[in-house]
mmCIF file of C-alpha atoms and ligand atoms in Angstrom:
data_model
loop_
_atom_site.group_PDB
_atom_site.id
_atom_site.type_symbol
_atom_site.label_atom_id
_atom_site.label_comp_id
_atom_site.label_asym_id
_atom_site.label_seq_id
_atom_site.Cartn_x
_atom_site.Cartn_y
_atom_site.Cartn_z
ATOM 1 C CA MET F 1 -0.086 0.208 0.064
ATOM 2 C CA SER F 2 1.472 3.413 -1.281
ATOM 3 C CA SER F 3 1.525 6.015 1.845
ATOM 4 C CA THR F 4 3.049 9.399 2.292
ATOM 5 C CA LYS F 5 6.716 7.560 2.664
ATOM 6 C CA ASP F 6 7.719 6.030 -0.702
ATOM 7 C CA GLN F 7 8.852 2.557 0.042
ATOM 8 C CA TRP F 8 10.601 2.103 -3.220
ATOM 9 C CA SER F 9 13.570 3.141 -5.044
ATOM 10 C CA ALA F 10 14.452 1.421 -8.461
ATOM 11 C CA GLU F 11 18.325 0.463 -7.128
ATOM 12 C CA ALA F 12 16.554 -1.518 -4.053
ATOM 13 C CA TYR F 13 13.826 -3.220 -6.599
ATOM 14 C CA SER F 14 16.717 -3.846 -9.166
ATOM 15 C CA ALA F 15 18.540 -5.516 -6.358
ATOM 16 C CA SER F 16 16.372 -7.380 -4.356
ATOM 17 C CA ALA F 17 13.662 -7.775 -7.507
ATOM 18 C CA SER F 18 15.004 -7.880 -10.697
ATOM 19 C CA PHE F 19 12.590 -10.936 -11.549
ATOM 20 C CA VAL F 20 9.576 -9.230 -11.579
ATOM 21 C CA PRO F 21 9.463 -7.647 -14.470
ATOM 22 C CA LYS F 22 11.219 -10.445 -16.208
ATOM 23 C CA LEU F 23 9.057 -13.600 -14.922
ATOM 24 C CA THR F 24 6.094 -11.741 -17.347
ATOM 25 C CA GLN F 25 6.116 -14.132 -20.515
ATOM 26 C CA LYS F 26 1.952 -15.394 -19.720
ATOM 27 C CA LEU F 27 1.307 -12.459 -18.637
ATOM 28 C CA LEU F 28 2.998 -10.210 -21.750
ATOM 29 C CA SER F 29 1.281 -13.186 -24.344
ATOM 30 C CA TYR F 30 -1.953 -12.221 -23.158
ATOM 31 C CA LEU F 31 -1.535 -8.484 -23.845
ATOM 32 C CA VAL F 32 -1.133 -9.438 -27.703
ATOM 33 C CA PRO F 33 -0.035 -5.965 -28.543
ATOM 34 C CA GLN F 34 -1.548 -4.518 -31.654
ATOM 35 C CA PRO F 35 0.606 -1.585 -33.017
ATOM 36 C CA THR F 36 -2.374 0.543 -32.936
ATOM 37 C CA ASP F 37 -2.815 -0.086 -28.716
ATOM 38 C CA LYS F 38 -3.133 2.605 -26.328
ATOM 39 C CA ILE F 39 -2.285 1.254 -22.962
ATOM 40 C CA LEU F 40 -2.460 1.810 -19.753
ATOM 41 C CA ASP F 41 0.457 0.085 -17.058
ATOM 42 C CA VAL F 42 -1.589 0.231 -13.562
ATOM 43 C CA GLY F 43 1.822 -0.023 -10.875
ATOM 44 C CA CYS F 44 4.125 0.563 -13.953
ATOM 45 C CA GLY F 45 7.163 1.020 -11.496
ATOM 46 C CA ASP F 46 10.322 1.450 -12.463
ATOM 47 C CA GLY F 47 9.356 1.031 -16.524
ATOM 48 C CA LYS F 48 11.165 -2.336 -17.081
ATOM 49 C CA PHE F 49 8.255 -4.602 -17.009
ATOM 50 C CA THR F 50 6.290 -1.679 -19.456
ATOM 51 C CA ALA F 51 9.344 -1.768 -21.458
ATOM 52 C CA ASN F 52 8.715 -5.233 -22.698
ATOM 53 C CA PHE F 53 5.628 -4.342 -24.984
ATOM 54 C CA LEU F 54 6.324 -0.786 -25.586
ATOM 55 C CA PRO F 55 7.667 -1.137 -29.005
ATOM 56 C CA ALA F 56 5.271 -2.964 -29.749
ATOM 57 C CA VAL F 57 2.075 -0.769 -29.326
ATOM 58 C CA GLY F 58 1.231 2.564 -30.456
ATOM 59 C CA SER F 59 1.592 4.206 -26.873
ATOM 60 C CA VAL F 60 1.572 3.623 -23.069
ATOM 61 C CA LEU F 61 0.362 5.785 -19.856
ATOM 62 C CA GLY F 62 2.274 4.014 -17.059
ATOM 63 C CA ILE F 63 1.294 5.077 -13.294
ATOM 64 C CA ASP F 64 2.393 4.348 -10.130
ATOM 65 C CA SER F 65 2.161 6.424 -6.581
ATOM 66 C CA SER F 66 5.983 5.537 -6.231
ATOM 67 C CA PRO F 67 7.795 9.300 -7.331
ATOM 68 C CA ALA F 68 11.238 7.477 -7.280
ATOM 69 C CA MET F 69 10.045 4.647 -9.936
ATOM 70 C CA ILE F 70 8.326 7.029 -12.443
ATOM 71 C CA GLU F 71 11.731 9.485 -11.709
ATOM 72 C CA SER F 72 12.938 6.307 -13.110
ATOM 73 C CA ALA F 73 10.659 5.039 -15.534
ATOM 74 C CA LYS F 74 11.039 8.855 -17.087
ATOM 75 C CA LYS F 75 15.199 8.580 -17.348
ATOM 76 C CA ASP F 76 15.437 5.103 -18.685
ATOM 77 C CA TYR F 77 12.116 4.972 -20.875
ATOM 78 C CA GLY F 78 11.588 8.304 -21.762
ATOM 79 C CA ASN F 79 10.186 8.442 -25.099
ATOM 80 C CA GLU F 80 7.552 9.699 -27.496
ATOM 81 C CA LYS F 81 5.213 6.948 -27.508
ATOM 82 C CA ALA F 82 5.159 6.398 -23.228
ATOM 83 C CA GLU F 83 4.124 8.845 -20.750
ATOM 84 C CA TRP F 84 4.960 8.436 -16.388
ATOM 85 C CA ARG F 85 2.479 9.870 -14.188
ATOM 86 C CA VAL F 86 2.546 9.598 -10.495
ATOM 87 C CA VAL F 87 -1.481 8.562 -9.753
ATOM 88 C CA ASP F 88 -1.930 6.817 -6.468
ATOM 89 C CA CYS F 89 -4.071 3.828 -8.360
ATOM 90 C CA ARG F 90 -6.479 3.563 -4.986
ATOM 91 C CA TYR F 91 -8.083 6.725 -6.158
ATOM 92 C CA LEU F 92 -8.101 5.975 -9.731
ATOM 93 C CA ASP F 93 -11.619 7.124 -10.370
ATOM 94 C CA LYS F 94 -10.727 10.201 -9.408
ATOM 95 C CA GLU F 95 -8.649 10.844 -12.313
ATOM 96 C CA GLU F 96 -11.107 12.308 -14.759
ATOM 97 C CA ALA F 97 -8.176 12.439 -17.553
ATOM 98 C CA ILE F 98 -7.629 8.597 -17.445
ATOM 99 C CA VAL F 99 -10.725 7.056 -16.441
ATOM 100 C CA ASN F 100 -12.481 8.157 -19.988
ATOM 101 C CA GLY F 101 -13.437 5.587 -21.696
ATOM 102 C CA SER F 102 -10.201 5.607 -24.026
ATOM 103 C CA TRP F 103 -8.099 2.504 -23.773
ATOM 104 C CA ASP F 104 -7.212 -0.256 -25.595
ATOM 105 C CA LYS F 105 -5.930 -2.629 -23.065
ATOM 106 C CA VAL F 106 -5.188 -2.218 -19.498
ATOM 107 C CA ILE F 107 -2.165 -4.256 -17.952
ATOM 108 C CA SER F 108 -1.195 -4.781 -14.331
ATOM 109 C CA ASN F 109 1.991 -6.723 -13.038
ATOM 110 C CA ALA F 110 3.104 -7.172 -9.633
ATOM 111 C CA ALA F 111 0.809 -4.585 -8.384
ATOM 112 C CA LEU F 112 -2.312 -4.703 -7.882
ATOM 113 C CA HIS F 113 -2.200 -6.939 -4.114
ATOM 114 C CA TRP F 114 -0.486 -3.389 -2.359
ATOM 115 C CA ILE F 115 -3.726 -1.091 -4.477
ATOM 116 C CA LEU F 116 -6.261 -3.169 -3.683
ATOM 117 C CA ARG F 117 -5.460 -3.509 0.275
ATOM 118 C CA ASP F 118 -7.806 -0.831 1.399
ATOM 119 C CA SER F 119 -10.909 -2.182 1.313
ATOM 120 C CA SER F 120 -12.640 0.947 1.703
ATOM 121 C CA THR F 121 -11.229 1.830 -2.011
ATOM 122 C CA ARG F 122 -10.627 -1.844 -3.471
ATOM 123 C CA MET F 123 -13.799 -2.085 -5.650
ATOM 124 C CA ASP F 124 -13.585 1.893 -7.170
ATOM 125 C CA THR F 125 -10.144 1.124 -8.190
ATOM 126 C CA LEU F 126 -11.144 -1.879 -10.236
ATOM 127 C CA ARG F 127 -14.806 0.393 -11.159
ATOM 128 C CA ALA F 128 -11.893 3.323 -12.613
ATOM 129 C CA ILE F 129 -10.048 0.347 -14.733
ATOM 130 C CA HIS F 130 -13.546 -0.933 -16.465
ATOM 131 C CA GLY F 131 -14.063 2.824 -16.781
ATOM 132 C CA SER F 132 -10.665 3.406 -18.715
ATOM 133 C CA LEU F 133 -11.342 1.387 -20.814
ATOM 134 C CA LYS F 134 -12.939 1.444 -24.417
ATOM 135 C CA PRO F 135 -15.778 -0.967 -24.669
ATOM 136 C CA GLY F 136 -14.373 -4.618 -25.745
ATOM 137 C CA GLY F 137 -11.165 -3.425 -23.891
ATOM 138 C CA THR F 138 -8.920 -5.838 -22.418
ATOM 139 C CA PHE F 139 -7.801 -5.713 -18.506
ATOM 140 C CA VAL F 140 -4.764 -8.047 -18.192
ATOM 141 C CA PHE F 141 -2.938 -8.638 -14.841
ATOM 142 C CA GLU F 142 -0.810 -10.695 -12.616
ATOM 143 C CA MET F 143 -0.629 -10.506 -8.545
ATOM 144 C CA GLY F 144 -0.186 -12.029 -5.873
ATOM 145 C CA GLY F 145 -2.649 -14.435 -5.632
ATOM 146 C CA HIS F 146 -3.972 -16.155 -1.938
ATOM 147 C CA GLY F 147 -1.307 -18.371 0.335
ATOM 148 C CA ASN F 148 1.123 -15.979 -1.816
ATOM 149 C CA VAL F 149 4.700 -16.077 0.143
ATOM 150 C CA PRO F 150 2.905 -17.566 3.857
ATOM 151 C CA GLU F 151 6.229 -17.915 5.490
ATOM 152 C CA VAL F 152 7.264 -14.179 4.783
ATOM 153 C CA MET F 153 3.999 -13.450 6.283
ATOM 154 C CA THR F 154 4.292 -15.576 8.935
ATOM 155 C CA ALA F 155 7.658 -14.993 9.907
ATOM 156 C CA LEU F 156 6.941 -10.905 9.814
ATOM 157 C CA ILE F 157 3.936 -10.867 11.724
ATOM 158 C CA TYR F 158 5.777 -13.338 14.750
ATOM 159 C CA THR F 159 9.003 -11.103 14.570
ATOM 160 C CA LEU F 160 7.062 -7.884 14.896
ATOM 161 C CA VAL F 161 4.557 -10.043 17.665
ATOM 162 C CA GLN F 162 8.551 -10.804 19.189
ATOM 163 C CA HIS F 163 9.372 -7.270 19.338
ATOM 164 C CA GLY F 164 6.297 -6.375 21.686
ATOM 165 C CA VAL F 165 3.330 -5.333 18.897
ATOM 166 C CA PRO F 166 -0.302 -6.228 19.415
ATOM 167 C CA ALA F 167 -0.429 -9.349 17.251
ATOM 168 C CA GLU F 168 -4.055 -7.085 16.101
ATOM 169 C CA LYS F 169 -1.642 -4.086 15.049
ATOM 170 C CA ALA F 170 1.024 -6.907 13.838
ATOM 171 C CA LYS F 171 -1.885 -8.402 11.124
ATOM 172 C CA ALA F 172 -3.044 -4.181 10.037
ATOM 173 C CA ALA F 173 0.089 -3.846 8.931
ATOM 174 C CA ASN F 174 -0.092 -6.167 6.539
ATOM 175 C CA PRO F 175 0.466 -3.874 3.512
ATOM 176 C CA TRP F 176 -0.569 -7.143 0.479
ATOM 177 C CA PHE F 177 -4.021 -7.785 -0.434
ATOM 178 C CA PHE F 178 -3.869 -11.539 -1.683
ATOM 179 C CA PRO F 179 -7.425 -12.469 -3.277
ATOM 180 C CA SER F 180 -7.892 -15.761 -4.683
ATOM 181 C CA GLU F 181 -9.629 -16.343 -7.923
ATOM 182 C CA VAL F 182 -13.149 -16.784 -7.048
ATOM 183 C CA TRP F 183 -12.961 -13.742 -5.380
ATOM 184 C CA MET F 184 -11.333 -11.343 -8.244
ATOM 185 C CA LYS F 185 -13.687 -13.612 -10.621
ATOM 186 C CA ASN F 186 -16.904 -12.622 -8.650
ATOM 187 C CA ALA F 187 -15.655 -8.707 -8.198
ATOM 188 C CA LEU F 188 -14.524 -8.091 -11.823
ATOM 189 C CA GLU F 189 -17.834 -9.971 -13.016
ATOM 190 C CA SER F 190 -19.866 -7.538 -10.293
ATOM 191 C CA ILE F 191 -18.827 -4.393 -12.528
ATOM 192 C CA GLY F 192 -19.147 -5.453 -16.436
ATOM 193 C CA PHE F 193 -16.173 -8.001 -17.122
ATOM 194 C CA HIS F 194 -16.525 -10.817 -19.108
ATOM 195 C CA VAL F 195 -13.574 -13.411 -17.486
ATOM 196 C CA ASP F 196 -12.347 -15.041 -20.135
ATOM 197 C CA GLN F 197 -9.880 -16.261 -18.002
ATOM 198 C CA MET F 198 -8.490 -16.788 -14.383
ATOM 199 C CA GLU F 199 -5.878 -18.840 -13.333
ATOM 200 C CA ILE F 200 -3.888 -19.326 -9.646
ATOM 201 C CA GLU F 201 -0.282 -20.851 -10.218
ATOM 202 C CA PHE F 202 2.030 -21.791 -7.692
ATOM 203 C CA ARG F 203 5.179 -20.484 -8.389
ATOM 204 C CA PRO F 204 8.680 -20.924 -6.600
ATOM 205 C CA THR F 205 10.859 -17.794 -7.306
ATOM 206 C CA LYS F 206 14.305 -17.920 -6.934
ATOM 207 C CA LEU F 207 15.650 -14.658 -4.537
ATOM 208 C CA THR F 208 18.511 -12.767 -5.851
ATOM 209 C CA ALA F 209 22.345 -13.065 -5.170
ATOM 210 C CA ASP F 210 22.994 -9.622 -5.136
ATOM 211 C CA ALA F 211 24.535 -8.188 -2.068
ATOM 212 C CA ASN F 212 22.277 -5.756 -1.301
ATOM 213 C CA GLY F 213 19.043 -7.899 -2.232
ATOM 214 C CA GLY F 214 18.671 -11.177 -1.375
ATOM 215 C CA LEU F 215 16.209 -12.611 1.202
ATOM 216 C CA ALA F 216 17.667 -9.257 3.509
ATOM 217 C CA GLY F 217 16.952 -6.989 0.972
ATOM 218 C CA TRP F 218 13.314 -8.549 -0.111
ATOM 219 C CA ILE F 219 12.367 -8.128 3.546
ATOM 220 C CA LYS F 220 13.244 -4.933 3.765
ATOM 221 C CA LEU F 221 11.481 -3.339 0.371
ATOM 222 C CA MET F 222 8.792 -5.359 0.231
ATOM 223 C CA GLY F 223 8.185 -5.673 4.002
ATOM 224 C CA ALA F 224 8.941 -2.065 4.605
ATOM 225 C CA PRO F 225 5.132 -1.594 5.972
ATOM 226 C CA PHE F 226 5.819 -4.617 8.404
ATOM 227 C CA LEU F 227 8.639 -3.149 9.649
ATOM 228 C CA ASP F 228 7.341 0.308 9.944
ATOM 229 C CA VAL F 229 5.618 -0.737 12.533
ATOM 230 C CA LEU F 230 8.768 -0.587 14.872
ATOM 231 C CA PRO F 231 11.274 1.914 15.903
ATOM 232 C CA GLY F 232 14.007 2.616 13.478
ATOM 233 C CA GLU F 233 16.597 1.249 15.967
ATOM 234 C CA LYS F 234 14.938 -2.126 16.768
ATOM 235 C CA GLN F 235 14.277 -2.527 12.256
ATOM 236 C CA ASP F 236 18.067 -4.082 11.529
ATOM 237 C CA ASP F 237 17.077 -6.713 14.595
ATOM 238 C CA ALA F 238 13.915 -7.720 13.295
ATOM 239 C CA VAL F 239 15.409 -8.400 9.483
ATOM 240 C CA LYS F 240 18.334 -10.133 10.788
ATOM 241 C CA GLN F 241 15.551 -12.293 12.808
ATOM 242 C CA ILE F 242 13.275 -12.780 10.401
ATOM 243 C CA CYS F 243 16.068 -13.541 7.987
ATOM 244 C CA ASP F 244 17.121 -16.285 10.641
ATOM 245 C CA ILE F 245 13.475 -18.123 10.811
ATOM 246 C CA LEU F 246 13.123 -17.924 7.270
ATOM 247 C CA GLU F 247 16.464 -19.714 6.631
ATOM 248 C CA PRO F 248 16.152 -23.352 6.836
ATOM 249 C CA VAL F 249 12.629 -23.278 5.182
ATOM 250 C CA VAL F 250 13.604 -21.175 1.862
ATOM 251 C CA THR F 251 17.090 -22.289 1.161
ATOM 252 C CA ARG F 252 18.082 -25.482 -1.458
ATOM 253 C CA GLU F 253 19.918 -28.016 -0.082
ATOM 254 C CA GLU F 254 22.252 -28.672 -3.378
ATOM 255 C CA ASP F 255 23.288 -24.796 -4.071
ATOM 256 C CA GLY F 256 22.283 -22.824 -1.212
ATOM 257 C CA SER F 257 20.319 -20.684 -3.174
ATOM 258 C CA GLN F 258 16.508 -19.169 -1.528
ATOM 259 C CA TRP F 259 13.336 -19.593 -2.578
ATOM 260 C CA LEU F 260 10.066 -17.898 -1.547
ATOM 261 C CA GLY F 261 6.749 -19.608 -2.484
ATOM 262 C CA TYR F 262 5.061 -16.877 -4.186
ATOM 263 C CA VAL F 263 1.697 -17.476 -5.920
ATOM 264 C CA ARG F 264 0.619 -15.320 -9.037
ATOM 265 C CA LEU F 265 -3.021 -14.783 -9.757
ATOM 266 C CA ARG F 266 -3.437 -14.108 -13.240
ATOM 267 C CA GLY F 267 -6.587 -13.224 -15.553
ATOM 268 C CA ILE F 268 -8.069 -11.555 -18.892
ATOM 269 C CA SER F 269 -11.424 -9.790 -18.633
ATOM 270 C CA LYS F 270 -13.050 -7.740 -21.150
ATOM 271 C CA LYS F 271 -15.322 -4.872 -20.993
ATOM 272 C CA ILE F 272 -18.632 -5.884 -22.250
HETATM 273 C C1 SAM L 1 6.578 -4.981 -7.086
HETATM 274 S S1 SAM L 1 6.046 -3.521 -7.944
HETATM 275 C C2 SAM L 1 5.896 -3.917 -9.191
HETATM 276 C C3 SAM L 1 6.149 -2.958 -10.447
HETATM 277 C C4 SAM L 1 5.788 -3.065 -12.510
HETATM 278 N N1 SAM L 1 4.670 -3.311 -12.466
HETATM 279 C C5 SAM L 1 7.446 -4.403 -12.527
HETATM 280 O O1 SAM L 1 6.106 -5.567 -12.757
HETATM 281 O O2 SAM L 1 8.066 -4.478 -12.718
HETATM 282 C C6 SAM L 1 5.182 -2.782 -7.159
HETATM 283 C C7 SAM L 1 4.421 -1.481 -7.449
HETATM 284 O O3 SAM L 1 2.976 -1.254 -7.324
HETATM 285 C C8 SAM L 1 3.204 0.362 -6.990
HETATM 286 N N2 SAM L 1 1.975 0.592 -5.794
HETATM 287 C C9 SAM L 1 1.674 0.183 -4.875
HETATM 288 N N3 SAM L 1 0.779 1.014 -4.184
HETATM 289 C C10 SAM L 1 0.299 1.590 -5.400
HETATM 290 C C11 SAM L 1 -0.611 2.352 -5.162
HETATM 291 N N4 SAM L 1 -1.317 2.758 -4.655
HETATM 292 N N5 SAM L 1 -1.010 3.347 -6.469
HETATM 293 C C12 SAM L 1 -0.230 2.723 -7.433
HETATM 294 N N6 SAM L 1 0.853 2.325 -7.639
HETATM 295 C C13 SAM L 1 0.798 1.696 -6.541
HETATM 296 C C14 SAM L 1 4.343 0.693 -5.851
HETATM 297 O O4 SAM L 1 4.579 2.071 -6.179
HETATM 298 C C15 SAM L 1 5.711 -0.017 -6.704
HETATM 299 O O5 SAM L 1 6.158 0.290 -8.226
#
C-alpha cells in the first residue's frame, strides 16, 4: 500500500526483485500487443516491465504512486510513445483524464496486491479500470494470489509480536491483499467485466544473489510497511531475526539458493 513515505527505489527494486518484471512471459502473451494499442499500465514501477511491450504498441501511460519509480521510468524510458505519471491508484476513479473510456487495454503486473489492500477503495479502483477501457477493451493482470509468500508473512507477523507489537496491530500492518481466483472473478463480473481466463499458479521464485538484495533485501523492500511499525533502531534486528527464522525454510540443500513461495493470480477480462 502506498503512504506518504516512498518505500520504493529503483536501485533497491533491481537488487532485491529484478525477477519481478522478467518472470512475465505468460502475462505478456495475454496482452497480444498491437501497433495501434493505447495501453494503461497500472502500478508500472520503474518501467522495466512496460519496456517489454512498449516497442510493439502505439502508446503507453504508466502510472504509479512512487515518485522515485516514476522518476526512474522517465529517465530510462523517456520516449515519444511513453508517458509516466505519479498516480495513487487507490483513487484512480478521481482521474478524469484517465478514466474516460479511451484505452484499448489495461495491464498490471505485481502491483494490484498493493493497490487493492485498502478495502474501502478496492472496488472503486477496479471500477475505474473498467471505466478507463473502451467497450470491448481488455484488462490483463498478474498479482499475488491467495497463499502468496506465506512463510514471509508468518515470520514478519511473528517477529513484530516478539518485539512487543500487539498481534492485531502486526496483522493490520500487512500491506498486501492476495485474493483467490474466486474472489477476483466475482469482483470483476460484478462490475461488468466478462472474465475470459482466471488462474492461480504456485511459482516458487529464486531470490537474487545481489549483496544488497537476497532475502534481507527483499524483506526490507517489500516488508517495509510491516517493519515501519517498529522504531527505526529495532528494524535491523527484526530483519536479522526474520532471516534466521526463514533460512531453513527457504534454502535449497543442493546449492544454497533461496526461494520464496510465490503464488500468482493471473487473468484476462473484457469490458462488455
Ligand atoms: C512490485 S512493484 C511492480 C512494478 C512493475 N509493475 C513491475 O512489474 O516491475 C509494485 C509497484 O506497485 C506500486 N504501487 C503500490 N501501491 C500503489 C498505489 N496505491 N498506486 C499506484 N501504484 C502503487 C509501487 O509503487 C511499485 O512500483
